[in-house]
Short mmCIF file of C-alpha atoms in Angstrom, two decimals:
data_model
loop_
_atom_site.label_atom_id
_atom_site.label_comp_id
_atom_site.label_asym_id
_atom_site.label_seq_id
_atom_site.Cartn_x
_atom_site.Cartn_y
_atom_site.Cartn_z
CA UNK A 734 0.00 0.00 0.00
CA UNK A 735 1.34 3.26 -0.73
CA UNK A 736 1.03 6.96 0.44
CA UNK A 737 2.04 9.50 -1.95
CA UNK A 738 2.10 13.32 -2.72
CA UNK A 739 -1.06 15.15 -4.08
CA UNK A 740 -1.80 14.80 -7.53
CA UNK A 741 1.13 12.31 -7.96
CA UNK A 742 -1.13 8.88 -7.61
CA UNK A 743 -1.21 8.46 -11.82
CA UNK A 744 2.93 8.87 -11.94
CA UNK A 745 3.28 6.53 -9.34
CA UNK A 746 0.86 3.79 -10.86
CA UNK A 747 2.61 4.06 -14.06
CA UNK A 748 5.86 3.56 -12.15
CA UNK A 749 4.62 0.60 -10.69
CA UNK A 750 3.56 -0.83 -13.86
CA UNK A 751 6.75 -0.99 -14.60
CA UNK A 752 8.09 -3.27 -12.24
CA UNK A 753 8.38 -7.19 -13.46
CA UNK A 754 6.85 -8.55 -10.38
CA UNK A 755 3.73 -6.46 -9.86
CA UNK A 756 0.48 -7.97 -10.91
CA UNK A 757 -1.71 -5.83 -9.90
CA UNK A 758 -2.01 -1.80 -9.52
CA UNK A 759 -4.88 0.05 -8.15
CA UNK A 760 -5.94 3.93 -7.14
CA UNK A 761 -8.04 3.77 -3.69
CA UNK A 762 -9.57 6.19 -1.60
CA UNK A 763 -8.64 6.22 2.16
CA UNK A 764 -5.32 6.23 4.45
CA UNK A 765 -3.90 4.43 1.51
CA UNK A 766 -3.24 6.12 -2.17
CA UNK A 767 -2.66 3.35 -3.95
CA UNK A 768 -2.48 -0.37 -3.40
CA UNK A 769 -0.27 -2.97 -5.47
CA UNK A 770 -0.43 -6.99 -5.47
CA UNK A 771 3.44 -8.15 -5.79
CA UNK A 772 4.45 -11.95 -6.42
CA UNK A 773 7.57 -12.75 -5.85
CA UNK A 774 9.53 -16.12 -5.01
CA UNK A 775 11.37 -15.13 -1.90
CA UNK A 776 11.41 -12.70 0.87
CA UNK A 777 14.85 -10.77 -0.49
CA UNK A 778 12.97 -10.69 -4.15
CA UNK A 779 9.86 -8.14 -2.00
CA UNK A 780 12.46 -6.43 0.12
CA UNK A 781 14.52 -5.40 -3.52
CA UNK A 782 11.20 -4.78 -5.09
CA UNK A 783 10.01 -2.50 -1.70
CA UNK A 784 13.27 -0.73 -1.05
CA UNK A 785 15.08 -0.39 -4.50
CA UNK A 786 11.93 0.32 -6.87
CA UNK A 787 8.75 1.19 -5.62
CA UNK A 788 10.29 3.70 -2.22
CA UNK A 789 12.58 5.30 -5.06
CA UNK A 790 9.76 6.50 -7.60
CA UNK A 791 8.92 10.11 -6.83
CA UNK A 792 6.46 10.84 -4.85
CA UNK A 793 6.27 8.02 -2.70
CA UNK A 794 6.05 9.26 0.77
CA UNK A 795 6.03 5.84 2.48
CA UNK A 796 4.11 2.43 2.28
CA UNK A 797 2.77 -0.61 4.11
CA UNK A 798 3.15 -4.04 3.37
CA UNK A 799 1.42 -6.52 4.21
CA UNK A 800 2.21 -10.49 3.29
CA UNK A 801 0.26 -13.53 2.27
CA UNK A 802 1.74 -16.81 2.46
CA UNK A 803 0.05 -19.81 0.28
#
């Protein structure tokens, strides 16, 4: 889930898009801006996608993650 800057939310989802591992990308209304489904094979996979790609796209001003294991 990610927070983000006024006005910035379409930026950001095309950022997102971006990113091999995303599946999913949508705008929501709330404490949350946006909110992205990730699938990933390991833990260090989400931390590189987290930290590297989707914390460095402007804008972001922080996010929430929460984890689902099959």
């Amino acid at each position: 889930m990610i927070n983000c800057e006024m006005g910035a939310e379409g930026a950001i989802v095309d950022g997102v898009k971006t990113i091999d591992d995303v599946k999913e990308v949508s705008g929501v209304f709330g404490n949350y801006d946006i909110i992205i489904k990730v699938e990933c094979s390991d833990i260090e996979d989400l931390r590189d996608i987290i930290t590297r790609k989707i914390r460095h796209l402007d804008q972001v001003k922080c996010t929430t993650t929460l984890m689902c294991a099959n």
